[in-house]
XYZ file of C-alpha atoms in Angstrom:
266
model
C 79.961 85.194 106.780
C 83.399 86.705 106.178
C 83.957 89.385 103.562
C 85.400 88.190 100.268
C 89.015 89.324 99.859
C 89.207 91.316 96.642
C 92.566 92.978 97.310
C 95.394 90.961 98.825
C 98.129 92.688 100.845
C 101.567 91.268 101.505
C 105.058 92.604 102.131
C 108.106 91.031 100.504
C 111.601 92.496 100.670
C 110.320 95.965 101.681
C 107.813 95.991 98.812
C 104.121 96.176 99.686
C 102.257 94.126 97.069
C 98.585 94.919 96.422
C 96.878 92.301 94.226
C 93.480 92.943 92.629
C 91.563 89.674 92.697
C 88.079 89.313 91.237
C 88.150 86.792 88.380
C 87.869 86.523 85.508
C 88.903 90.124 84.683
C 89.645 91.710 88.092
C 86.953 94.311 87.476
C 86.312 96.580 90.420
C 83.203 97.317 92.406
C 82.671 99.750 95.263
C 83.536 96.864 97.596
C 86.866 96.252 95.850
C 87.768 99.939 95.899
C 87.018 100.114 99.614
C 89.509 97.278 100.134
C 91.969 98.893 97.723
C 91.693 102.187 99.603
C 92.327 100.395 102.912
C 95.344 98.612 101.401
C 96.805 101.909 100.142
C 96.481 103.383 103.622
C 97.971 100.254 105.181
C 100.984 100.393 102.858
C 101.366 104.105 103.544
C 101.508 103.521 107.302
C 103.603 100.334 107.153
C 107.181 101.188 108.148
C 108.331 97.932 106.556
C 107.146 99.126 103.121
C 109.413 101.355 101.045
C 107.885 100.709 97.608
C 104.301 99.778 96.670
C 103.572 97.402 93.787
C 100.086 96.851 92.344
C 99.261 93.856 90.152
C 96.367 91.620 89.163
C 95.598 88.037 90.125
C 96.052 85.430 87.393
C 97.792 85.780 84.041
C 95.196 87.409 81.792
C 94.122 90.658 83.439
C 95.650 93.406 85.524
C 92.139 94.882 85.547
C 89.426 95.489 82.974
C 88.169 98.457 85.001
C 84.817 99.041 86.617
C 82.344 96.177 86.769
C 79.859 96.990 83.980
C 77.100 94.844 85.456
C 77.339 96.864 88.661
C 77.162 100.141 86.731
C 74.218 98.884 84.681
C 72.221 98.269 87.867
C 73.290 101.425 89.720
C 71.551 104.796 89.624
C 73.339 108.072 88.736
C 73.584 109.047 92.422
C 75.548 105.888 93.261
C 77.712 106.216 90.150
C 78.737 109.760 91.085
C 79.864 108.849 94.595
C 81.473 105.653 93.337
C 83.629 107.761 90.994
C 84.333 110.288 93.761
C 85.621 107.581 96.097
C 87.742 106.047 93.316
C 89.258 109.472 92.621
C 90.019 109.979 96.307
C 91.683 106.556 96.524
C 93.930 107.125 93.511
C 94.804 110.598 94.789
C 95.859 109.005 98.079
C 98.069 106.640 96.107
C 99.725 109.576 94.330
C 100.121 111.579 97.533
C 101.825 108.746 99.405
C 105.569 109.515 99.559
C 106.542 106.007 98.506
C 107.250 104.943 94.937
C 104.300 103.108 93.359
C 104.836 100.591 90.545
C 102.013 99.034 88.533
C 103.029 95.548 87.348
C 100.820 94.913 84.316
C 100.473 91.141 84.152
C 97.650 91.179 81.593
C 95.038 93.349 79.901
C 94.900 96.811 81.470
C 91.919 98.687 80.079
C 89.399 101.300 81.145
C 89.532 101.839 84.876
C 92.363 99.320 85.078
C 94.561 101.686 83.075
C 93.338 104.570 85.218
C 94.637 102.733 88.305
C 97.932 102.044 86.523
C 98.306 105.700 85.511
C 98.026 106.723 89.180
C 101.200 104.694 89.786
C 104.563 106.376 89.303
C 106.010 103.667 87.057
C 104.446 100.948 84.912
C 106.153 97.668 84.002
C 104.433 95.195 81.685
C 104.855 91.572 80.689
C 105.879 91.304 77.052
C 103.055 90.158 74.800
C 100.656 89.650 77.710
C 97.925 92.155 77.027
C 96.502 95.389 75.741
C 96.044 98.903 77.042
C 93.413 101.506 76.343
C 90.575 103.705 77.524
C 87.518 102.505 75.543
C 84.865 104.267 77.659
C 83.698 106.337 74.664
C 82.259 103.108 73.253
C 79.920 103.004 76.285
C 78.896 106.618 75.792
C 80.899 107.878 78.773
C 84.384 109.248 79.501
C 87.227 107.754 81.588
C 85.902 108.967 84.934
C 88.508 107.746 87.415
C 91.096 110.379 86.575
C 91.723 109.078 83.066
C 91.130 112.315 81.181
C 93.481 114.205 83.489
C 96.279 111.687 84.004
C 96.520 110.575 80.384
C 97.030 114.130 79.092
C 99.750 114.684 81.683
C 101.541 111.533 80.525
C 101.175 111.652 76.720
C 100.152 115.267 76.031
C 96.829 117.021 75.403
C 96.165 116.370 71.711
C 97.349 112.762 71.728
C 95.331 111.936 74.849
C 92.138 113.304 73.260
C 92.831 111.183 70.176
C 93.367 108.001 72.220
C 90.230 108.505 74.310
C 87.987 109.664 71.464
C 89.013 106.684 69.310
C 88.710 104.284 72.245
C 91.016 101.716 70.626
C 93.171 99.158 72.442
C 96.873 98.639 71.756
C 99.516 96.224 72.984
C 102.033 96.841 75.745
C 104.839 97.409 73.247
C 102.869 100.271 71.676
C 102.273 101.530 75.207
C 106.048 101.770 75.601
C 106.211 103.989 72.514
C 103.402 106.183 73.900
C 105.190 106.594 77.281
C 102.399 104.726 79.076
C 104.754 101.839 79.900
C 108.225 102.371 81.357
C 109.660 98.855 81.069
C 108.738 95.687 79.161
C 109.699 92.475 80.971
C 110.115 89.156 79.197
C 108.761 86.327 81.324
C 107.967 82.656 80.812
C 104.852 82.748 82.990
C 102.743 85.043 85.092
C 104.564 84.002 88.245
C 107.912 84.594 86.532
C 106.760 88.091 85.539
C 105.677 88.968 89.061
C 108.982 87.711 90.459
C 110.887 89.846 87.959
C 108.647 92.839 88.655
C 109.438 92.429 92.358
C 113.153 92.411 91.573
C 112.646 95.621 89.589
C 110.786 97.188 92.525
C 113.599 96.217 94.912
C 115.978 98.436 92.938
C 114.298 101.380 94.668
C 114.508 100.039 98.233
C 117.306 100.207 100.786
C 120.188 99.522 100.792
C 120.195 100.013 96.994
C 118.507 103.418 97.017
C 117.764 106.059 99.619
C 114.036 105.364 99.863
C 113.277 108.743 101.448
C 114.946 110.482 98.517
C 112.952 108.348 96.066
C 109.745 109.215 97.923
C 110.552 112.937 98.004
C 111.406 112.939 94.296
C 107.959 111.464 93.698
C 106.263 114.015 95.965
C 108.109 116.932 94.369
C 106.974 115.896 90.896
C 103.418 114.869 91.797
C 102.743 118.040 93.791
C 104.866 120.452 91.776
C 103.409 119.602 88.379
C 100.094 121.169 89.378
C 101.612 124.388 90.799
C 103.006 127.574 89.282
C 106.748 127.210 88.755
C 107.894 129.404 91.655
C 105.615 127.571 94.096
C 106.817 124.236 92.740
C 110.416 125.291 93.410
C 109.406 126.067 97.006
C 108.035 122.534 97.395
C 111.263 121.171 95.942
C 113.425 123.188 98.365
C 111.423 122.105 101.398
C 111.611 118.438 100.433
C 115.332 118.821 99.773
C 115.827 120.356 103.205
C 114.161 117.309 104.762
C 116.651 115.104 102.950
C 119.642 117.229 103.943
C 118.794 116.340 107.546
C 118.618 112.599 106.862
C 121.207 109.960 107.678
C 121.040 108.705 104.093
C 122.131 112.083 102.704
C 125.169 112.006 104.989
C 125.888 108.425 103.932
C 125.463 109.157 100.230
C 127.756 112.168 100.264
C 130.364 110.382 102.399
C 130.294 107.336 100.120
C 130.868 109.535 97.079
C 133.834 111.276 98.694
C 135.283 107.954 99.888
C 134.690 106.333 96.472
C 132.605 103.463 97.821
C 129.078 102.182 97.341
C 126.563 103.825 99.643
C 124.707 101.657 102.153
C 121.371 103.383 102.601
C 119.200 102.699 105.645
C 116.056 104.688 104.867
C 116.618 107.042 107.784
């Protein structure tokens, strides 16, 4: 009997699309996160992928987080290693030098928001759902990086307030809280995903130098956790890599010649 596909992988226009698919709420189990981890690694190694986009199947949920029935049946030993693997997977996503966009097609709560916060940018369908980390209502904390990523996005005091209250709020409020970068108006779920793909393509060649985009991401993601002088060292080394690239030569030449650059990703 073949394994159920819980994470779909496809490449369209240089964008690797990872779709979480376990209806009705795309909640994740250890099995889904194993597939998600494999998909992250596949997108990382795929030379045809310049940007990664994560979304949920259907129109109602990006993801409602961890499968509560699974957690209810599991012992503390399993739960610990389940969280450890989830942390490792999301760290891999952050460490991959390709821009990651979470396309929030529906409710994005609990561990679903923790996945989205591990992305570099978050775009959401207008009026399509709510955000939040309600784990406190289960007597636990957001244990897939939520306590650490949220404070780095919205600040220490505000993140404690949001997690301690455990309330949900709509995508538009998420924009005000800096949890959402862009709100997209769409007539349907398919229309939203098509528009999210068009947004993602803005960061691929020939529109952008994808290596530069990836190194900007790596400089921020690595540097934010380092002392300032060490972070500047990371920045210089990544810049030196770009100085040796064909796209840097093209970008500088295009500026001097007053024309639009045609980036190749090399």
